[in-house]
PDB file of C-alpha atoms in Angstrom:
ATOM      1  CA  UNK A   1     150.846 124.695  68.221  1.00  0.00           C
ATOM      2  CA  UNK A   2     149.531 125.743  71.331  1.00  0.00           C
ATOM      3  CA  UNK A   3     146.723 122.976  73.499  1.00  0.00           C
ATOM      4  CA  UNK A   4     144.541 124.147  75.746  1.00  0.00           C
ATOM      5  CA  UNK A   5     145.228 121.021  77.719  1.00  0.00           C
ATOM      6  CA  UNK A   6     142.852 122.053  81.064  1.00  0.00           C
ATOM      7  CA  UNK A   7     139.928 122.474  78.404  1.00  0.00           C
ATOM      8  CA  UNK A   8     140.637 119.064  77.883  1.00  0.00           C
ATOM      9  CA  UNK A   9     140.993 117.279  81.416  1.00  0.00           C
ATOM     10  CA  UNK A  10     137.673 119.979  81.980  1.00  0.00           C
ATOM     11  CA  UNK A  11     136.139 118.103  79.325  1.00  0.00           C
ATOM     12  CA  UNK A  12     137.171 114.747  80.256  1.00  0.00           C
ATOM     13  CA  UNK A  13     135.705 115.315  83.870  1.00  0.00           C
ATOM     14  CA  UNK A  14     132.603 116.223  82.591  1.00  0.00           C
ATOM     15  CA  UNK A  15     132.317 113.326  80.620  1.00  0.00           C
ATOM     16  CA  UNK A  16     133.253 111.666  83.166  1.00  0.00           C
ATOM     17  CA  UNK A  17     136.096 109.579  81.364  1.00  0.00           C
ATOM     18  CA  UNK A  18     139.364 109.550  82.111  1.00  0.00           C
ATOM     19  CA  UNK A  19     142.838 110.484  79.738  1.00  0.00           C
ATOM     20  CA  UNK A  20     143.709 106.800  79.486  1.00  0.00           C
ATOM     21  CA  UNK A  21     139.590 105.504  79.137  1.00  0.00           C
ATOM     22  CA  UNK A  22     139.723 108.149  76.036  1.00  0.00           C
ATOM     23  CA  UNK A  23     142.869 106.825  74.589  1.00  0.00           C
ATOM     24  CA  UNK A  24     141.219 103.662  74.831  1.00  0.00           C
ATOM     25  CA  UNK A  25     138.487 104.793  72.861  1.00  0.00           C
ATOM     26  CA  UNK A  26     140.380 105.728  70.206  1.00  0.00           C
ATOM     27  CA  UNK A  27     142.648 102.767  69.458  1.00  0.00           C
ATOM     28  CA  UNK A  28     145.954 104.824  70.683  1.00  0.00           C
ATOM     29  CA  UNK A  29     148.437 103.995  73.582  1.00  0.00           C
ATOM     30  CA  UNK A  30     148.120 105.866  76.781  1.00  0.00           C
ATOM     31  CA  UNK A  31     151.285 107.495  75.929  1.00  0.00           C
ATOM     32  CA  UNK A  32     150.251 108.410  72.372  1.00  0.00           C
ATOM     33  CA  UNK A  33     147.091 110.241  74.326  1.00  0.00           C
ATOM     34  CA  UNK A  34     150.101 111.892  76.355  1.00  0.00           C
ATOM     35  CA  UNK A  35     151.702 112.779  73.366  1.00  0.00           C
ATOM     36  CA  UNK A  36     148.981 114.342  71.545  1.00  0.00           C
ATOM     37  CA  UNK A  37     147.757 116.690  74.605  1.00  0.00           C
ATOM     38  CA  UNK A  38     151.687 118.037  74.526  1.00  0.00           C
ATOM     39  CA  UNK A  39     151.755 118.738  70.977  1.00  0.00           C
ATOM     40  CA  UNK A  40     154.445 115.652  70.570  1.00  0.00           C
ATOM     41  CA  UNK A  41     152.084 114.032  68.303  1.00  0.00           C
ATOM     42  CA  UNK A  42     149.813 115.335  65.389  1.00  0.00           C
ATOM     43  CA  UNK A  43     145.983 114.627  65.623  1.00  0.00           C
ATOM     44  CA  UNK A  44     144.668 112.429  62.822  1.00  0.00           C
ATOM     45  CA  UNK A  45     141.530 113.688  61.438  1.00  0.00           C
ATOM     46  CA  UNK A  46     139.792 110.344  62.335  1.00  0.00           C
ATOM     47  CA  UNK A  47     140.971 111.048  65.950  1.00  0.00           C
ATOM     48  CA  UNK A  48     139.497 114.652  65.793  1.00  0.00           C
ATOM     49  CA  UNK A  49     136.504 113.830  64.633  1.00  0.00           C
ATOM     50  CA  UNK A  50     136.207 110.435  67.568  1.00  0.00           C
ATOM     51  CA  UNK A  51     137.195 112.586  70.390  1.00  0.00           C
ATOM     52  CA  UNK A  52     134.697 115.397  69.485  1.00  0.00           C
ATOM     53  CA  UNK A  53     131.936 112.515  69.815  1.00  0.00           C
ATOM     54  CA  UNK A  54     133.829 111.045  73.043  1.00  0.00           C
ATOM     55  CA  UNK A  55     133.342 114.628  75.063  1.00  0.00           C
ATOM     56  CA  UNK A  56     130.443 115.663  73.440  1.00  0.00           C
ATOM     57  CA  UNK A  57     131.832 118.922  71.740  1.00  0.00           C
ATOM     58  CA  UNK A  58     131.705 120.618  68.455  1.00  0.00           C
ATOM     59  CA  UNK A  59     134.352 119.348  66.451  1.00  0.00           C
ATOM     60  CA  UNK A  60     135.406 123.278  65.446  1.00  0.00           C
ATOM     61  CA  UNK A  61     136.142 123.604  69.072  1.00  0.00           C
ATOM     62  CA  UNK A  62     138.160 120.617  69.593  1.00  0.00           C
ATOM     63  CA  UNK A  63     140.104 121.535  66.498  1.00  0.00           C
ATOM     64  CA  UNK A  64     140.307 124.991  68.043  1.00  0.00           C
ATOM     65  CA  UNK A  65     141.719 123.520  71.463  1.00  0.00           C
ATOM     66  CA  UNK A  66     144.156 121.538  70.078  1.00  0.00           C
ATOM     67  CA  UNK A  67     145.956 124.691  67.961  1.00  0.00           C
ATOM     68  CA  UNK A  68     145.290 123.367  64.705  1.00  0.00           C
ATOM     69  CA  UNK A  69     142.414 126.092  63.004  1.00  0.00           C
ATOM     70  CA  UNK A  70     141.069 129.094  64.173  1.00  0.00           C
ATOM     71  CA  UNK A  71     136.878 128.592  64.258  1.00  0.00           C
ATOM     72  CA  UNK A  72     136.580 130.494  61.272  1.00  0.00           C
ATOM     73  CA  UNK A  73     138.732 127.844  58.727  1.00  0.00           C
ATOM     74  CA  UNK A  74     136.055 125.315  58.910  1.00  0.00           C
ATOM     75  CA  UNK A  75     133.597 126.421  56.597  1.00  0.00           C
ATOM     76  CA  UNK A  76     129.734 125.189  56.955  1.00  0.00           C
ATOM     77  CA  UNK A  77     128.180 122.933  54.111  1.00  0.00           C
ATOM     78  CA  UNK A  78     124.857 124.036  53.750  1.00  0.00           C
ATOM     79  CA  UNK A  79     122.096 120.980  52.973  1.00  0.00           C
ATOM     80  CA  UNK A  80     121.253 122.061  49.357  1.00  0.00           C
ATOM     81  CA  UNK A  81     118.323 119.295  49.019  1.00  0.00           C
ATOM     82  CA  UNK A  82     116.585 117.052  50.840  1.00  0.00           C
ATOM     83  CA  UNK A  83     114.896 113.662  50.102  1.00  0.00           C
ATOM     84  CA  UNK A  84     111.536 113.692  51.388  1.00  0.00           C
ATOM     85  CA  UNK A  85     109.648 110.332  52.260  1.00  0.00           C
ATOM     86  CA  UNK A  86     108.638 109.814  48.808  1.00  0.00           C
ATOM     87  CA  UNK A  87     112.170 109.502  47.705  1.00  0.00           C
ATOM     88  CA  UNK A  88     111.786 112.677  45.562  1.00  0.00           C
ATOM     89  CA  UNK A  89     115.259 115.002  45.423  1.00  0.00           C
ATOM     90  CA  UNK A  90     113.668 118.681  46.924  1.00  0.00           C
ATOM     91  CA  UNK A  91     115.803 121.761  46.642  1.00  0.00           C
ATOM     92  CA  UNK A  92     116.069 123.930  49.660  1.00  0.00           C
ATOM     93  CA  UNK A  93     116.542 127.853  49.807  1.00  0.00           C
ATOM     94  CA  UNK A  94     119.817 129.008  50.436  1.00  0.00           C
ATOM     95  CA  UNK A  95     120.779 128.682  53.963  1.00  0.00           C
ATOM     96  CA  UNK A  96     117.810 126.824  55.425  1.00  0.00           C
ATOM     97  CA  UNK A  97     120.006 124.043  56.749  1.00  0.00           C
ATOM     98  CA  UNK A  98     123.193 123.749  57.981  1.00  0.00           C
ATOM     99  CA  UNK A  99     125.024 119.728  57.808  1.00  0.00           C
ATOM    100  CA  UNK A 100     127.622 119.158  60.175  1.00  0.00           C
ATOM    101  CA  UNK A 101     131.206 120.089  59.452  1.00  0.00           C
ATOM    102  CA  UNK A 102     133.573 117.433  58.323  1.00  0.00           C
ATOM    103  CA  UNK A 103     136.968 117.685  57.260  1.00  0.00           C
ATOM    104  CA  UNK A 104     138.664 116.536  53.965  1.00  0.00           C
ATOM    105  CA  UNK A 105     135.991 117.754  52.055  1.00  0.00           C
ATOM    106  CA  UNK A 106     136.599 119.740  48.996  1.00  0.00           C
ATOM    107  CA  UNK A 107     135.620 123.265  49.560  1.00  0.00           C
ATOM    108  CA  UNK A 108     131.660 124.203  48.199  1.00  0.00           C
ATOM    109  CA  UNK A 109     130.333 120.225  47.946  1.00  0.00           C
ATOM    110  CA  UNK A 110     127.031 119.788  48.638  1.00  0.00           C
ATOM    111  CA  UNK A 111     124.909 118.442  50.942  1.00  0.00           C
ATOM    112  CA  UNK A 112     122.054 116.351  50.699  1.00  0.00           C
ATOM    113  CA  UNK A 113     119.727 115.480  54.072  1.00  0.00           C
ATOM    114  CA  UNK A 114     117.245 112.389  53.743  1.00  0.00           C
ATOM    115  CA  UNK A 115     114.215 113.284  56.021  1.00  0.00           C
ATOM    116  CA  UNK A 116     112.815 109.816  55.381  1.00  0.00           C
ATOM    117  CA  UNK A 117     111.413 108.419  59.070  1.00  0.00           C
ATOM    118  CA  UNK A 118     107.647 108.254  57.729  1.00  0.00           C
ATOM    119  CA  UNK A 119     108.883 106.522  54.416  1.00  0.00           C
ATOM    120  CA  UNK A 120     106.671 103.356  53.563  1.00  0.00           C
ATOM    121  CA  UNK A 121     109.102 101.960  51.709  1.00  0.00           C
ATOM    122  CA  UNK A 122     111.776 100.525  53.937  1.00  0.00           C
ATOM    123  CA  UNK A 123     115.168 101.223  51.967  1.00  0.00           C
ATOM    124  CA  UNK A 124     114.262 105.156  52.499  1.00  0.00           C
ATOM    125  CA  UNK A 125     113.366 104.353  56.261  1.00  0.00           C
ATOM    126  CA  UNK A 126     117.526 102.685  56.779  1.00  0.00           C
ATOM    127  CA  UNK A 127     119.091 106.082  55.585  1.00  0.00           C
ATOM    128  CA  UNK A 128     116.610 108.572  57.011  1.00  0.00           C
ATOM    129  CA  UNK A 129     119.220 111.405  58.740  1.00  0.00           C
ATOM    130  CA  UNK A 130     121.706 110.238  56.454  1.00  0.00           C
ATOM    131  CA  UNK A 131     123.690 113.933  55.116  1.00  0.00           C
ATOM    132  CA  UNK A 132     125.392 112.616  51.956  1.00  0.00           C
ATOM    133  CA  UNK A 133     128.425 115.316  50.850  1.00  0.00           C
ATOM    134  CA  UNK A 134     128.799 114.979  46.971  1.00  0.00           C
ATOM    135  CA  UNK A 135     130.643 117.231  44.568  1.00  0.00           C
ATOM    136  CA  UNK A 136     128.576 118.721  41.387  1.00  0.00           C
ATOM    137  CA  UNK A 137     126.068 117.056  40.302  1.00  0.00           C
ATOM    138  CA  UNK A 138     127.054 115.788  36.067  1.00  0.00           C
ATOM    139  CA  UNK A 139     125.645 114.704  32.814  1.00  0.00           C
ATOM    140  CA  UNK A 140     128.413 112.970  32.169  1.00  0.00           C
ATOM    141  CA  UNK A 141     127.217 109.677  33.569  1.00  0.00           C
ATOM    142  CA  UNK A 142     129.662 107.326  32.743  1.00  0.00           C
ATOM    143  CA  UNK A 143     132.524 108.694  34.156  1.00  0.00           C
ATOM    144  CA  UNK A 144     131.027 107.851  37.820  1.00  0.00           C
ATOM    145  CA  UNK A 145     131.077 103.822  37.144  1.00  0.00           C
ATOM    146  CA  UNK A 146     132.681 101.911  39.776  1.00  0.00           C
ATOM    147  CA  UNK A 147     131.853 104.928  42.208  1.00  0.00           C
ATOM    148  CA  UNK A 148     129.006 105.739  45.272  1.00  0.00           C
ATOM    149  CA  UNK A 149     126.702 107.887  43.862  1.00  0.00           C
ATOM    150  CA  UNK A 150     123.172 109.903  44.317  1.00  0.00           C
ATOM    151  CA  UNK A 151     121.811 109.789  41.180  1.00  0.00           C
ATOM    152  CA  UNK A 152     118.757 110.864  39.515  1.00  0.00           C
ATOM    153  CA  UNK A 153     116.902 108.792  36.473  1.00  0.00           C
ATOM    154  CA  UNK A 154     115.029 110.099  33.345  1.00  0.00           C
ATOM    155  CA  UNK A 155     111.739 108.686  34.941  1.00  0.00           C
ATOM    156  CA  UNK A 156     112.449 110.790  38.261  1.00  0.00           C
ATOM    157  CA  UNK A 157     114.068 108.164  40.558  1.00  0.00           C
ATOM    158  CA  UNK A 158     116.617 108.649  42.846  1.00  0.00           C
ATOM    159  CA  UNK A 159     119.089 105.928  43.941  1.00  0.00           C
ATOM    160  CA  UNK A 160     122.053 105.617  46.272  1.00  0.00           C
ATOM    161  CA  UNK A 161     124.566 103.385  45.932  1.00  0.00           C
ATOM    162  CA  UNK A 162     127.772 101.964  43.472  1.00  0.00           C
ATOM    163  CA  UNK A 163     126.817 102.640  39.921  1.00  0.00           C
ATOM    164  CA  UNK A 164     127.290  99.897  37.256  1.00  0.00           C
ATOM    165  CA  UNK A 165     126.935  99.832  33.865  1.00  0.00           C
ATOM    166  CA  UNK A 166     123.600  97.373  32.515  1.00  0.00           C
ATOM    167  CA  UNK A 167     124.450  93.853  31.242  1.00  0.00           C
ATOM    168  CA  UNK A 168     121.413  94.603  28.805  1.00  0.00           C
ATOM    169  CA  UNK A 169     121.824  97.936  28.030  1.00  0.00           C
ATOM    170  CA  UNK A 170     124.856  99.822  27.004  1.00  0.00           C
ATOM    171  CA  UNK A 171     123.361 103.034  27.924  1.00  0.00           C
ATOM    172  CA  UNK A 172     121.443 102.370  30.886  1.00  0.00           C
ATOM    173  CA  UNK A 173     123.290 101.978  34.618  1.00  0.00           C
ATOM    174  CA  UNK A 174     122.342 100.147  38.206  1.00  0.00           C
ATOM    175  CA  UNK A 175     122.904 101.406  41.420  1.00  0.00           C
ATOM    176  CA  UNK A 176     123.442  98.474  44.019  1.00  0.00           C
ATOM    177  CA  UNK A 177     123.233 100.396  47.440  1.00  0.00           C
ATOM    178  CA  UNK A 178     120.473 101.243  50.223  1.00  0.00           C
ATOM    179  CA  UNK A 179     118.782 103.054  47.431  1.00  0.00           C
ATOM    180  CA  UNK A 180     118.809 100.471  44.294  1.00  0.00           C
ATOM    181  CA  UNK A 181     117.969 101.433  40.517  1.00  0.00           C
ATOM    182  CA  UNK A 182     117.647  98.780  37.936  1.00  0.00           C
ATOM    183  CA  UNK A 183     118.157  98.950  34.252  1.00  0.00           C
ATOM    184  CA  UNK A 184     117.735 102.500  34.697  1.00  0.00           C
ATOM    185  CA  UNK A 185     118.481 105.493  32.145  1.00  0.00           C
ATOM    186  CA  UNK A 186     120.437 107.791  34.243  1.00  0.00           C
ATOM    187  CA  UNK A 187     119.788 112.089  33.596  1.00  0.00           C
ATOM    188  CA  UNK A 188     122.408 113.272  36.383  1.00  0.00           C
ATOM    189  CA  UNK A 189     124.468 112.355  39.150  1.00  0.00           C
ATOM    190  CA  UNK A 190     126.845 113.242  41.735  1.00  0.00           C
ATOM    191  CA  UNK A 191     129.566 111.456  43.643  1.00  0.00           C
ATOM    192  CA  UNK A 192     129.772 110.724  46.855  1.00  0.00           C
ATOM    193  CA  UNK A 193     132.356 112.242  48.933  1.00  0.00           C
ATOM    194  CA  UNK A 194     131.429 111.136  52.871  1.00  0.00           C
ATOM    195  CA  UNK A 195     127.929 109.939  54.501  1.00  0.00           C
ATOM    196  CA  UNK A 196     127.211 111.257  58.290  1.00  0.00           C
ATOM    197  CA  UNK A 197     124.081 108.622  59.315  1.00  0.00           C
TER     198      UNK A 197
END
């Protein structure tokens, strides 16, 4: 594994932040920071992910820099729908939208953006930019209880959140989350896999 340690310091300068300010800012010893920019310790994913915020770089490139995956291995998510400010789920042509790249995501999830800053109602308004990475979106309802989901209602609604099964109805669900259903018969939903707000 081969760092490109003066891309690093570069980057640090620019920031204007130094090695031991960055270890600082994410949770590690000085000499773990040490460590890391000699290849003596592995990178967490967490860590990749913080210092690509802390220097203000693409987190392909940091990845890049440090020896771990050559810019091609990160493969882009495209945003597959979008919630508009009426809460309604809108499907997007292929390749309109790109969502940021995260790691430990299952290869071809997809990506939902919620463009929701003119919302009038005020739970779409708290996750407008939200890109919400799910897996296939399923019939099979049940099997996502006790699980973060985006899910979609007979009636048309959407809702975000943990999905329970209804005290009063055996075969209709909740969603307790920034996007609440109640007592609702569910057609389809999706797990959630991450959430960049």
């Amino acid at each position: 594994m081969t760092i490109d340690k003066p891309w690093f310091r570069q980057q640090f300068d620019s920031a204007n932040i130094s090695q031991n300010q960055v270890a600082q800012e994410l949770g590690i010893p000085r000499s773990a920071m040490t460590k890391l920019l000699t290849g003596k310790r592995a990178l967490k994913a967490s860590e990749a992910v913080q210092l690509a915020e802390i220097i203000d770089a693409p987190l392909p490139e940091v990845l890049t820099r440090f020896g771990i995956l050559p810019p091609a291995e990160i493969d882009p998510v495209l945003v597959s729908h979008i919630v508009d400010n009426m809460g309604q789920l809108n499907a997007l042509p292929r390749g309109a939208a790109v969502a940021p790249p995260v790691l430990e995501i299952p290869h071809h999830c997809h990506c939902i953006q919620f463009r929701t800053a003119s919302a009038t109602a005020e739970e779409l308004r708290t996750v407008d930019g939200w890109y919400v990475y799910t897996g296939p979106f399923t019939t099979s309802v049940q099997q996502a209880v006790g699980r973060w989901v985006i899910a979609i209602s007979r009636a048309g609604e959407l809702g975000v959140g943990m999905l329970y099964r209804s005290y009063k109805n055996y075969h209709q669900y909740n969603i307790v989350g920034p996007m609440p259903l109640s007592e609702s018969d569910i057609a389809e939903c999706a797990a959630v896999l991450h959430i960049v707000t």
